[in-house]
Amino acid sequence: MPVVELFAIVGGARLVGEVAVSGAKNSVLKLMAAALLAPGRTVLTGTPQILDVAIMGEVLRRLGCGVSTEDGTVTIDCPPELSSEADYELVRRMRASICVLGPLLARTGEAKVALPGGDNIGSRGLDMHISGLTRLGAEVTSEHGYIIARCPQLAGATVWLDFPSVGTTEQILMAGVLAKGTTVIDNAAREPEIVDICAMLSAMGAQISGAGTSTIEIEGVEALHPVTHRPLPDRIVAGTWAMGAVMTRGDVTVRGANWRHLEITLDKLVTAGATVEPLLADAGFRVSMDNRPRAVDVVTLPYPGFPTDLLPMAIALASIADGASMITENVFDSRFMFVNELARLGADVRTDGHHAVVRGRPRLSGAPVRATDIRAGAGLVLAALCADGRSEVSEVSHLDRGYPDFVAQLQSLGADVERLDVPQIDPSY
Ligand code: EPU
């Protein structure tokens, strides 16, 4: 009989204690792709044990790499000759795998990558990826569900992005490092993950300036060498714990997190009434809360704005806050889809275009809900922690993609949560 995996959560507990944050999913996946740029052994330490890292490992294996992911260390042995075709089914399962396009093209002169799948959060086109690579001299076509890019030798050029897209900035970076001449990315993304990949590429021998600013300049080099690198801590996982502490009126120390990457988020939590203290020696931060949070308005924007990946948690927080909040999403076009699920828990959310008005309620009410993407799932879990009675969050494979040991960490903070396999009635009967 088929089973569905779900989290069963009984609300009411305060989250109290310490959690540790590992390397950022959205950095590690791109750093794994960057390993394709240099034959030899790349080692990434402190990585999260999550499904997306396993999928990216498999993508690289099918390209010819040896990959092991053990105890948080990802080891990639990249051969001198690579296959130029990324596995269709794997790429469809994870949008981030499109980032192998640039490095494959730079290394082999040709890349064939499936049009990616990914989260249900918007249309998420690839137009900027394609026009950027075209500017560097690639001929890019789309056939039978694949993007095919060809160019025997990429040539540096200036690429102006319509929007500071994280994925496009990374794509052009990984193509530009081995291109002939100078590449300039204007209106580049400034996310900490961009600074991280630039740090690793520079250690590999790339010539990059302007990382973390809107203009990145890359002087192409002939070859790169592999390195050992520790990715930056996951700011979205850290922000999720901070939000959870505030929503449950708890007291959580988030070890290993970098509070500077979350300044605007933590400032919102202080405005809501929380106390936030950085730990000594940059070892993380502590968030505590005694009262019901006050309502705060939130507007998502590319970094250093409020991260879109924390939007569902911000809506969950607003749904139990004292007062009404206006939440505005500016990065993805369908990120509000999950509010129908939040409404099952009793949240009062009205959306109009990319705005949501949330009227806070003192308590939510436990119910079965469905995670529609990683972050929506995390928002629903936090809301369920504040709901009377039992909730069941299903489709938790989304959470497995980005939150290592989520249930165990929640339990260690005092939450009443367990992961269950529930048999399903076979619809063919
Ligand atoms: N966009 C286009 N055309 C393009 C590229 C992007 O229209 O060629 C649009 C997207 O549709 C979106 C906006 O530009 O509306 C921003 O997209 P961006 O390229 O910045 O996002 P991404 O690289 O696809 C990464 C993270 C997301 C995170 C965003 C924004 C990874 C694997 N994913 O996506 O993380 O929300 O940056 O910070 O790095 C998550 O972890 O749950 C997640 C969705």
CSV table of C-alpha atoms and ligand atoms in Angstrom, one decimal:
chain,number,residue,atom,x,y,z
A,1,MET,CA,0.0,0.0,0.0
A,2,PRO,CA,1.5,3.5,-0.8
A,3,VAL,CA,2.4,5.7,2.1
A,4,VAL,CA,2.6,9.4,2.5
A,5,GLU,CA,5.2,11.0,4.8
A,6,LEU,CA,4.0,13.8,7.0
A,7,PHE,CA,5.0,15.7,10.1
A,8,ALA,CA,2.4,15.4,12.9
A,9,ILE,CA,2.7,18.5,15.1
A,10,VAL,CA,0.9,19.3,18.3
A,11,GLY,CA,1.0,23.1,18.8
A,12,GLY,CA,1.7,25.0,22.0
A,13,ALA,CA,5.3,24.3,22.9
A,14,ARG,CA,7.9,27.1,23.1
A,15,LEU,CA,11.1,26.5,21.1
A,16,VAL,CA,13.9,26.8,23.6
A,17,GLY,CA,17.5,25.7,23.3
A,18,GLU,CA,20.3,25.6,20.7
A,19,VAL,CA,20.5,24.6,17.1
A,20,ALA,CA,23.5,24.6,14.7
A,21,VAL,CA,23.3,25.7,11.1
A,22,SER,CA,25.3,24.1,8.4
A,23,GLY,CA,26.4,25.3,4.9
A,24,ALA,CA,23.8,27.1,2.8
A,25,LYS,CA,22.0,24.9,0.3
A,26,ASN,CA,21.9,27.7,-2.3
A,27,SER,CA,25.6,28.1,-2.1
A,28,VAL,CA,26.6,24.4,-1.9
A,29,LEU,CA,24.7,23.4,-5.0
A,30,LYS,CA,26.5,26.1,-7.1
A,31,LEU,CA,29.9,25.3,-5.6
A,32,MET,CA,29.3,21.7,-6.6
A,33,ALA,CA,28.7,22.9,-10.2
A,34,ALA,CA,31.8,25.1,-10.0
A,35,ALA,CA,33.8,22.0,-9.3
A,36,LEU,CA,33.2,21.1,-13.0
A,37,LEU,CA,35.5,23.9,-13.9
A,38,ALA,CA,38.7,22.3,-12.6
A,39,PRO,CA,39.9,18.7,-13.2
A,40,GLY,CA,40.9,17.0,-9.9
A,41,ARG,CA,39.5,16.8,-6.4
A,42,THR,CA,37.2,19.6,-4.9
A,43,VAL,CA,36.2,19.2,-1.3
A,44,LEU,CA,33.3,21.1,0.3
A,45,THR,CA,33.1,20.9,4.1
A,46,GLY,CA,30.3,21.7,6.5
A,47,THR,CA,27.6,20.9,3.9
A,48,PRO,CA,24.0,20.1,4.8
A,49,GLN,CA,22.7,16.5,4.5
A,50,ILE,CA,19.7,17.3,2.3
A,51,LEU,CA,18.0,15.8,-0.7
A,52,ASP,CA,19.1,18.6,-3.1
A,53,VAL,CA,22.8,18.0,-2.4
A,54,ALA,CA,22.2,14.3,-3.1
A,55,ILE,CA,20.4,15.2,-6.4
A,56,MET,CA,23.2,17.5,-7.5
A,57,GLY,CA,25.8,14.8,-6.6
A,58,GLU,CA,23.9,12.4,-9.0
A,59,VAL,CA,23.8,15.1,-11.7
A,60,LEU,CA,27.6,15.4,-11.4
A,61,ARG,CA,28.1,11.6,-11.4
A,62,ARG,CA,26.2,11.3,-14.6
A,63,LEU,CA,28.5,13.9,-16.1
A,64,GLY,CA,31.5,11.7,-15.3
A,65,CYS,CA,32.6,12.9,-11.8
A,66,GLY,CA,33.2,10.7,-8.8
A,67,VAL,CA,31.1,12.2,-5.9
A,68,SER,CA,30.9,11.2,-2.3
A,69,THR,CA,28.8,12.9,0.3
A,70,GLU,CA,29.7,11.8,3.8
A,71,ASP,CA,29.3,13.4,7.2
A,72,GLY,CA,28.8,16.8,5.7
A,73,THR,CA,31.8,16.6,3.4
A,74,VAL,CA,31.2,16.6,-0.4
A,75,THR,CA,34.1,15.3,-2.4
A,76,ILE,CA,34.0,15.7,-6.1
A,77,ASP,CA,36.6,14.1,-8.4
A,78,CYS,CA,36.3,15.8,-11.7
A,79,PRO,CA,37.8,14.0,-14.7
A,80,PRO,CA,39.8,15.7,-17.5
A,81,GLU,CA,37.0,14.7,-20.0
A,82,LEU,CA,33.4,15.4,-19.1
A,83,SER,CA,30.1,14.3,-20.7
A,84,SER,CA,28.3,17.5,-21.8
A,85,GLU,CA,24.7,16.2,-21.3
A,86,ALA,CA,23.1,16.5,-17.9
A,87,ASP,CA,20.5,13.8,-17.0
A,88,TYR,CA,17.0,14.9,-18.0
A,89,GLU,CA,15.1,13.4,-15.1
A,90,LEU,CA,17.4,14.7,-12.4
A,91,VAL,CA,17.5,18.2,-13.8
A,92,ARG,CA,13.8,18.3,-14.1
A,93,ARG,CA,13.6,17.5,-10.3
A,94,MET,CA,15.7,20.5,-9.3
A,95,ARG,CA,15.9,23.9,-10.9
A,96,ALA,CA,19.3,24.7,-9.4
A,97,SER,CA,20.9,22.0,-11.7
A,98,ILE,CA,20.6,24.5,-14.6
A,99,CYS,CA,23.8,26.0,-13.1
A,100,VAL,CA,25.9,23.2,-14.6
A,101,LEU,CA,25.2,24.8,-18.1
A,102,GLY,CA,27.8,27.6,-17.8
A,103,PRO,CA,30.7,25.5,-16.4
A,104,LEU,CA,30.0,22.6,-18.8
A,105,LEU,CA,30.0,25.0,-21.7
A,106,ALA,CA,33.2,26.6,-20.5
A,107,ARG,CA,34.9,23.2,-20.0
A,108,THR,CA,33.6,21.2,-23.0
A,109,GLY,CA,32.5,23.8,-25.6
A,110,GLU,CA,29.0,22.3,-25.5
A,111,ALA,CA,26.3,21.7,-22.9
A,112,LYS,CA,22.9,20.0,-23.1
A,113,VAL,CA,20.8,20.5,-20.0
A,114,ALA,CA,17.1,19.7,-19.5
A,115,LEU,CA,14.7,22.6,-18.9
A,116,PRO,CA,14.6,22.5,-15.1
A,117,GLY,CA,11.8,21.9,-12.8
A,118,GLY,CA,11.7,23.3,-9.3
A,119,ASP,CA,9.5,24.9,-6.8
A,120,ASN,CA,5.9,26.0,-7.3
A,121,ILE,CA,6.6,29.6,-6.7
A,122,GLY,CA,6.4,31.3,-10.1
A,123,SER,CA,7.2,31.1,-13.8
A,124,ARG,CA,11.0,31.5,-13.2
A,125,GLY,CA,12.1,31.9,-16.8
A,126,LEU,CA,15.7,31.4,-18.1
A,127,ASP,CA,15.8,34.3,-20.5
A,128,MET,CA,18.6,36.1,-18.7
A,129,HIS,CA,20.7,32.9,-18.4
A,130,ILE,CA,20.3,32.4,-22.1
A,131,SER,CA,20.9,36.0,-23.2
A,132,GLY,CA,23.9,36.3,-20.9
A,133,LEU,CA,25.6,33.2,-22.3
A,134,THR,CA,24.7,34.4,-25.8
A,135,ARG,CA,26.6,37.6,-25.1
A,136,LEU,CA,29.7,35.5,-24.2
A,137,GLY,CA,29.5,34.0,-27.7
A,138,ALA,CA,27.4,30.9,-27.1
A,139,GLU,CA,24.8,29.7,-29.6
A,140,VAL,CA,21.9,28.6,-27.4
A,141,THR,CA,18.9,26.7,-28.7
A,142,SER,CA,16.0,24.8,-27.1
A,143,GLU,CA,15.0,21.4,-28.4
A,144,HIS,CA,13.0,18.5,-27.1
A,145,GLY,CA,12.9,19.8,-23.6
A,146,TYR,CA,16.6,20.6,-23.5
A,147,ILE,CA,18.6,23.8,-23.6
A,148,ILE,CA,21.6,23.2,-25.8
A,149,ALA,CA,24.5,25.7,-25.7
A,150,ARG,CA,27.6,25.5,-28.0
A,151,CYS,CA,30.7,27.6,-28.2
A,152,PRO,CA,34.3,26.3,-28.7
A,153,GLN,CA,35.8,29.3,-26.8
A,154,LEU,CA,33.7,31.8,-24.8
A,155,ALA,CA,34.7,35.4,-25.2
A,156,GLY,CA,34.4,38.1,-22.4
A,157,ALA,CA,31.6,40.7,-22.8
A,158,THR,CA,29.5,43.1,-20.8
A,159,VAL,CA,26.2,41.5,-19.6
A,160,TRP,CA,23.5,43.8,-18.3
A,161,LEU,CA,20.9,42.0,-16.2
A,162,ASP,CA,17.3,43.2,-16.3
A,163,PHE,CA,17.0,42.0,-12.7
A,164,PRO,CA,19.8,41.1,-10.2
A,165,SER,CA,19.1,37.4,-10.7
A,166,VAL,CA,21.1,35.1,-8.4
A,167,GLY,CA,21.1,32.2,-10.8
A,168,THR,CA,22.1,34.2,-13.8
A,169,THR,CA,24.9,36.0,-12.0
A,170,GLU,CA,26.3,32.6,-11.0
A,171,GLN,CA,25.8,31.2,-14.5
A,172,ILE,CA,27.8,34.1,-16.1
A,173,LEU,CA,30.4,34.0,-13.4
A,174,MET,CA,31.1,30.3,-14.0
A,175,ALA,CA,31.2,30.8,-17.8
A,176,GLY,CA,33.2,34.0,-17.6
A,177,VAL,CA,36.1,32.7,-15.5
A,178,LEU,CA,37.4,30.6,-18.4
A,179,ALA,CA,36.3,33.0,-21.2
A,180,LYS,CA,38.9,34.9,-23.3
A,181,GLY,CA,39.1,38.5,-22.1
A,182,THR,CA,37.0,40.5,-19.7
A,183,THR,CA,33.4,39.9,-18.6
A,184,VAL,CA,31.5,42.5,-16.8
A,185,ILE,CA,28.1,41.6,-15.0
A,186,ASP,CA,26.1,44.8,-14.5
A,187,ASN,CA,23.2,44.8,-12.1
A,188,ALA,CA,24.6,41.7,-10.6
A,189,ALA,CA,23.0,40.0,-7.6
A,190,ARG,CA,24.7,40.9,-4.3
A,191,GLU,CA,23.6,37.9,-2.2
A,192,PRO,CA,26.1,36.4,0.3
A,193,GLU,CA,26.0,33.2,-1.8
A,194,ILE,CA,27.5,35.3,-4.8
A,195,VAL,CA,30.3,36.4,-2.5
A,196,ASP,CA,30.8,32.8,-1.5
A,197,ILE,CA,31.1,31.4,-5.0
A,198,CYS,CA,33.4,34.3,-6.0
A,199,ALA,CA,35.6,33.4,-3.0
A,200,MET,CA,35.8,29.8,-4.1
A,201,LEU,CA,36.4,30.7,-7.8
A,202,SER,CA,39.2,33.1,-6.8
A,203,ALA,CA,40.8,30.5,-4.6
A,204,MET,CA,40.7,28.2,-7.7
A,205,GLY,CA,42.7,30.8,-9.6
A,206,ALA,CA,39.9,33.0,-11.2
A,207,GLN,CA,40.4,36.8,-11.4
A,208,ILE,CA,37.2,38.4,-10.1
A,209,SER,CA,36.6,41.8,-8.6
A,210,GLY,CA,33.4,43.5,-7.3
A,211,ALA,CA,31.8,40.4,-5.6
A,212,GLY,CA,29.0,41.7,-3.4
A,213,THR,CA,28.5,44.8,-5.5
A,214,SER,CA,26.3,45.4,-8.5
A,215,THR,CA,29.2,45.3,-10.9
A,216,ILE,CA,31.4,42.2,-11.1
A,217,GLU,CA,34.4,42.1,-13.3
A,218,ILE,CA,36.0,38.8,-14.4
A,219,GLU,CA,39.3,38.5,-16.2
A,220,GLY,CA,39.2,35.1,-17.9
A,221,VAL,CA,42.1,32.6,-17.2
A,222,GLU,CA,43.3,29.6,-19.1
A,223,ALA,CA,42.6,27.0,-16.4
A,224,LEU,CA,41.5,26.6,-12.8
A,225,HIS,CA,42.6,24.2,-10.1
A,226,PRO,CA,40.5,22.4,-7.5
A,227,VAL,CA,40.3,23.6,-3.8
A,228,THR,CA,38.9,22.8,-0.4
A,229,HIS,CA,36.2,25.3,0.6
A,230,ARG,CA,33.8,25.7,3.5
A,231,PRO,CA,30.5,27.3,2.3
A,232,LEU,CA,28.9,30.1,4.2
A,233,PRO,CA,26.2,29.2,6.7
A,234,ASP,CA,22.6,28.9,5.6
A,235,ARG,CA,20.9,32.3,6.3
A,236,ILE,CA,17.5,31.0,5.4
A,237,VAL,CA,17.6,28.1,7.8
A,238,ALA,CA,19.0,30.4,10.5
A,239,GLY,CA,16.2,32.9,9.7
A,240,THR,CA,13.6,30.1,10.0
A,241,TRP,CA,14.8,29.3,13.5
A,242,ALA,CA,14.7,33.0,14.4
A,243,MET,CA,11.1,33.3,13.2
A,244,GLY,CA,10.2,30.1,15.1
A,245,ALA,CA,11.6,31.5,18.3
A,246,VAL,CA,9.6,34.7,18.0
A,247,MET,CA,6.3,32.9,17.0
A,248,THR,CA,6.4,30.4,19.9
A,249,ARG,CA,7.6,33.1,22.4
A,250,GLY,CA,10.7,31.0,22.8
A,251,ASP,CA,14.5,31.5,23.3
A,252,VAL,CA,16.7,30.0,20.6
A,253,THR,CA,20.5,30.2,20.1
A,254,VAL,CA,21.4,29.7,16.4
A,255,ARG,CA,25.0,28.5,16.4
A,256,GLY,CA,27.1,28.9,13.3
A,257,ALA,CA,24.8,31.5,11.7
A,258,ASN,CA,26.1,34.9,10.4
A,259,TRP,CA,23.7,37.6,11.8
A,260,ARG,CA,25.1,40.1,9.3
A,261,HIS,CA,23.5,38.2,6.4
A,262,LEU,CA,20.1,38.6,8.2
A,263,GLU,CA,20.3,42.2,9.4
A,264,ILE,CA,16.9,43.3,7.9
A,265,THR,CA,15.1,40.1,9.1
A,266,LEU,CA,16.4,40.4,12.6
A,267,ASP,CA,15.6,44.1,12.7
A,268,LYS,CA,11.9,43.2,11.8
A,269,LEU,CA,11.9,40.7,14.6
A,270,VAL,CA,13.1,43.4,17.0
A,271,THR,CA,10.4,45.7,15.8
A,272,ALA,CA,7.9,42.8,16.5
A,273,GLY,CA,9.2,42.9,20.1
A,274,ALA,CA,11.9,40.2,20.2
A,275,THR,CA,15.4,40.5,21.7
A,276,VAL,CA,18.2,39.6,19.4
A,277,GLU,CA,21.8,39.3,20.6
A,278,PRO,CA,24.9,38.3,18.5
A,279,LEU,CA,27.0,35.7,20.2
A,280,LEU,CA,30.7,36.4,21.0
A,281,ALA,CA,33.3,35.7,18.4
A,282,ASP,CA,30.6,35.8,15.6
A,283,ALA,CA,29.5,32.3,16.7
A,284,GLY,CA,25.8,33.0,15.9
A,285,PHE,CA,22.9,34.8,17.5
A,286,ARG,CA,20.2,34.3,20.1
A,287,VAL,CA,16.6,35.3,19.7
A,288,SER,CA,14.1,35.5,22.6
A,289,MET,CA,10.5,36.6,22.9
A,290,ASP,CA,8.2,36.9,25.9
A,291,ASN,CA,5.0,38.4,24.4
A,292,ARG,CA,2.8,38.0,21.4
A,293,PRO,CA,4.7,39.6,18.5
A,294,ARG,CA,3.5,42.9,17.2
A,295,ALA,CA,2.5,43.1,13.5
A,296,VAL,CA,5.2,44.3,11.1
A,297,ASP,CA,5.1,45.1,7.4
A,298,VAL,CA,7.6,43.2,5.2
A,299,VAL,CA,8.7,43.9,1.6
A,300,THR,CA,10.9,41.3,-0.1
A,301,LEU,CA,13.7,42.4,-2.4
A,302,PRO,CA,17.0,41.1,-3.7
A,303,TYR,CA,19.8,41.2,-1.1
A,304,PRO,CA,20.2,43.2,1.1
A,305,GLY,CA,16.4,43.4,1.1
A,306,PHE,CA,14.2,41.0,3.1
A,307,PRO,CA,14.7,37.6,1.5
A,308,THR,CA,11.9,36.1,-0.5
A,309,ASP,CA,12.8,32.7,0.9
A,310,LEU,CA,11.6,33.9,4.4
A,311,LEU,CA,8.3,35.3,3.0
A,312,PRO,CA,6.2,32.3,4.0
A,313,MET,CA,7.6,32.4,7.6
A,314,ALA,CA,6.9,36.2,7.7
A,315,ILE,CA,3.2,35.5,6.7
A,316,ALA,CA,3.0,32.8,9.3
A,317,LEU,CA,4.3,35.2,11.9
A,318,ALA,CA,1.9,37.9,10.8
A,319,SER,CA,-1.0,35.5,11.1
A,320,ILE,CA,-0.5,35.3,14.9
A,321,ALA,CA,0.8,38.8,15.5
A,322,ASP,CA,-1.1,41.6,17.3
A,323,GLY,CA,-2.5,43.8,14.5
A,324,ALA,CA,-2.5,43.8,10.7
A,325,SER,CA,0.6,43.4,8.5
A,326,MET,CA,1.1,44.2,4.8
A,327,ILE,CA,3.5,41.7,3.2
A,328,THR,CA,4.8,42.5,-0.3
A,329,GLU,CA,6.5,40.0,-2.6
A,330,ASN,CA,8.7,41.4,-5.3
A,331,VAL,CA,10.8,38.5,-6.5
A,332,PHE,CA,8.5,35.6,-7.5
A,333,ASP,CA,5.1,35.7,-9.0
A,334,SER,CA,3.4,32.8,-7.2
A,335,ARG,CA,4.8,32.8,-3.8
A,336,PHE,CA,1.4,33.4,-2.2
A,337,MET,CA,0.0,30.1,-3.4
A,338,PHE,CA,0.6,28.5,0.0
A,339,VAL,CA,-1.7,30.9,1.9
A,340,ASN,CA,-4.7,28.7,1.0
A,341,GLU,CA,-3.0,26.0,3.2
A,342,LEU,CA,-2.3,28.5,5.9
A,343,ALA,CA,-5.9,29.5,5.9
A,344,ARG,CA,-6.8,25.9,6.9
A,345,LEU,CA,-5.0,26.6,10.1
A,346,GLY,CA,-7.2,29.6,10.6
A,347,ALA,CA,-4.9,32.4,9.3
A,348,ASP,CA,-6.7,35.5,8.0
A,349,VAL,CA,-4.7,36.4,4.8
A,350,ARG,CA,-6.0,38.3,1.8
A,351,THR,CA,-3.8,38.6,-1.3
A,352,ASP,CA,-4.0,41.0,-4.2
A,353,GLY,CA,-1.3,40.8,-6.8
A,354,HIS,CA,2.0,40.8,-5.0
A,355,HIS,CA,0.5,42.2,-1.7
A,356,ALA,CA,-1.0,40.2,1.2
A,357,VAL,CA,-2.8,41.8,4.1
A,358,VAL,CA,-2.6,39.5,7.2
A,359,ARG,CA,-4.8,40.2,10.2
A,360,GLY,CA,-3.2,38.5,13.2
A,361,ARG,CA,-5.2,36.1,15.4
A,362,PRO,CA,-4.2,35.2,19.0
A,363,ARG,CA,-4.1,31.4,18.1
A,364,LEU,CA,-4.4,29.3,15.0
A,365,SER,CA,-6.2,25.9,14.9
A,366,GLY,CA,-4.6,22.6,14.0
A,367,ALA,CA,-5.5,21.0,10.7
A,368,PRO,CA,-4.1,18.8,7.9
A,369,VAL,CA,-2.1,21.0,5.4
A,370,ARG,CA,0.2,20.4,2.4
A,371,ALA,CA,3.6,21.8,1.8
A,372,THR,CA,3.8,23.2,-1.7
A,373,ASP,CA,7.5,24.1,-1.7
A,374,ILE,CA,10.4,24.1,0.8
A,375,ARG,CA,9.8,27.5,2.3
A,376,ALA,CA,6.0,27.2,2.3
A,377,GLY,CA,6.5,23.9,4.2
A,378,ALA,CA,8.7,25.7,6.8
A,379,GLY,CA,6.1,28.5,7.2
A,380,LEU,CA,3.3,25.9,7.7
A,381,VAL,CA,5.4,24.0,10.3
A,382,LEU,CA,6.0,27.2,12.2
A,383,ALA,CA,2.3,28.1,12.0
A,384,ALA,CA,1.3,24.6,13.2
A,385,LEU,CA,3.6,25.0,16.3
A,386,CYS,CA,1.3,28.0,17.2
A,387,ALA,CA,-2.0,26.2,16.5
A,388,ASP,CA,-4.3,24.6,19.1
A,389,GLY,CA,-4.3,20.8,18.8
A,390,ARG,CA,-2.8,18.6,16.1
A,391,SER,CA,-1.8,19.5,12.6
A,392,GLU,CA,-0.4,17.2,9.9
A,393,VAL,CA,1.9,18.8,7.3
A,394,SER,CA,2.1,16.5,4.2
A,395,GLU,CA,4.5,16.4,1.2
A,396,VAL,CA,7.4,16.9,3.5
A,397,SER,CA,9.8,15.8,0.8
A,398,HIS,CA,9.9,19.5,0.0
A,399,LEU,CA,11.3,20.1,3.5
A,400,ASP,CA,13.9,17.3,3.0
A,401,ARG,CA,15.3,19.3,0.1
A,402,GLY,CA,16.5,22.2,2.3
A,403,TYR,CA,16.2,21.5,6.1
A,404,PRO,CA,18.7,19.0,7.4
A,405,ASP,CA,17.4,16.9,10.4
A,406,PHE,CA,14.4,19.3,10.7
A,407,VAL,CA,12.3,17.0,12.9
A,408,ALA,CA,15.2,16.1,15.2
A,409,GLN,CA,16.2,19.8,15.6
A,410,LEU,CA,12.6,20.8,16.3
A,411,GLN,CA,12.3,18.0,18.9
A,412,SER,CA,15.6,19.1,20.5
A,413,LEU,CA,14.0,22.6,21.0
A,414,GLY,CA,11.0,21.1,22.7
A,415,ALA,CA,8.5,20.9,19.9
A,416,ASP,CA,5.9,18.1,19.9
A,417,VAL,CA,6.5,16.8,16.4
A,418,GLU,CA,7.1,13.4,14.7
A,419,ARG,CA,7.6,12.2,11.2
A,420,LEU,CA,5.0,9.5,10.2
A,421,ASP,CA,4.5,7.2,7.3
A,422,VAL,CA,0.7,7.0,6.8
A,423,PRO,CA,-0.7,4.3,4.5
A,424,GLN,CA,-2.8,5.7,1.7
A,425,ILE,CA,-5.8,4.0,0.1
A,426,ASP,CA,-4.6,2.9,-3.4
A,427,PRO,CA,-6.7,5.0,-5.8
A,428,SER,CA,-6.8,2.1,-8.3
A,429,TYR,CA,-9.0,0.0,-5.9
B,1,EPU,N1,14.2,35.2,-13.7
B,1,EPU,C1,13.8,35.4,-15.0
B,1,EPU,N2,14.7,35.0,-16.0
B,1,EPU,C2,15.9,34.4,-15.7
B,1,EPU,C3,16.2,34.3,-14.3
B,1,EPU,C4,15.4,34.7,-13.3
B,1,EPU,O1,12.7,35.9,-15.2
B,1,EPU,O2,16.6,34.1,-16.6
B,1,EPU,C5,13.3,35.7,-12.6
B,1,EPU,C6,12.7,34.6,-11.8
B,1,EPU,O3,11.5,34.1,-12.4
B,1,EPU,C7,12.4,35.3,-10.5
B,1,EPU,C8,13.5,36.3,-10.4
B,1,EPU,O4,14.0,36.5,-11.7
B,1,EPU,O5,11.1,35.9,-10.6
B,1,EPU,C9,14.6,36.0,-9.4
B,1,EPU,O6,15.2,34.8,-9.7
B,1,EPU,P1,16.7,34.4,-9.4
B,1,EPU,O7,17.4,34.1,-10.6
B,1,EPU,O8,17.3,35.5,-8.5
B,1,EPU,O9,16.4,33.2,-8.5
B,1,EPU,P2,17.1,31.7,-8.6
B,1,EPU,O10,18.5,31.8,-8.9
B,1,EPU,O11,16.2,30.9,-9.5
B,1,EPU,C10,17.8,31.5,-6.1
B,1,EPU,C11,17.5,30.6,-5.0
B,1,EPU,C12,16.1,30.7,-4.6
B,1,EPU,C13,15.9,32.2,-4.1
B,1,EPU,C14,16.3,33.1,-5.2
B,1,EPU,C15,16.2,34.6,-4.8
B,1,EPU,C16,18.9,28.7,-5.5
B,1,EPU,C17,19.0,27.2,-5.9
B,1,EPU,N3,17.7,29.2,-5.5
B,1,EPU,O12,16.9,31.2,-7.2
B,1,EPU,O13,15.9,29.9,-3.4
B,1,EPU,O14,14.5,32.4,-3.7
B,1,EPU,O15,17.6,32.9,-5.7
B,1,EPU,O16,17.0,34.8,-3.7
B,1,EPU,O17,19.9,29.3,-5.3
B,1,EPU,C18,14.8,28.3,-2.1
B,1,EPU,O18,15.9,28.0,-1.6
B,1,EPU,O19,13.7,27.9,-1.6
B,1,EPU,C19,14.7,29.1,-3.3
B,1,EPU,C20,13.7,29.2,-4.0
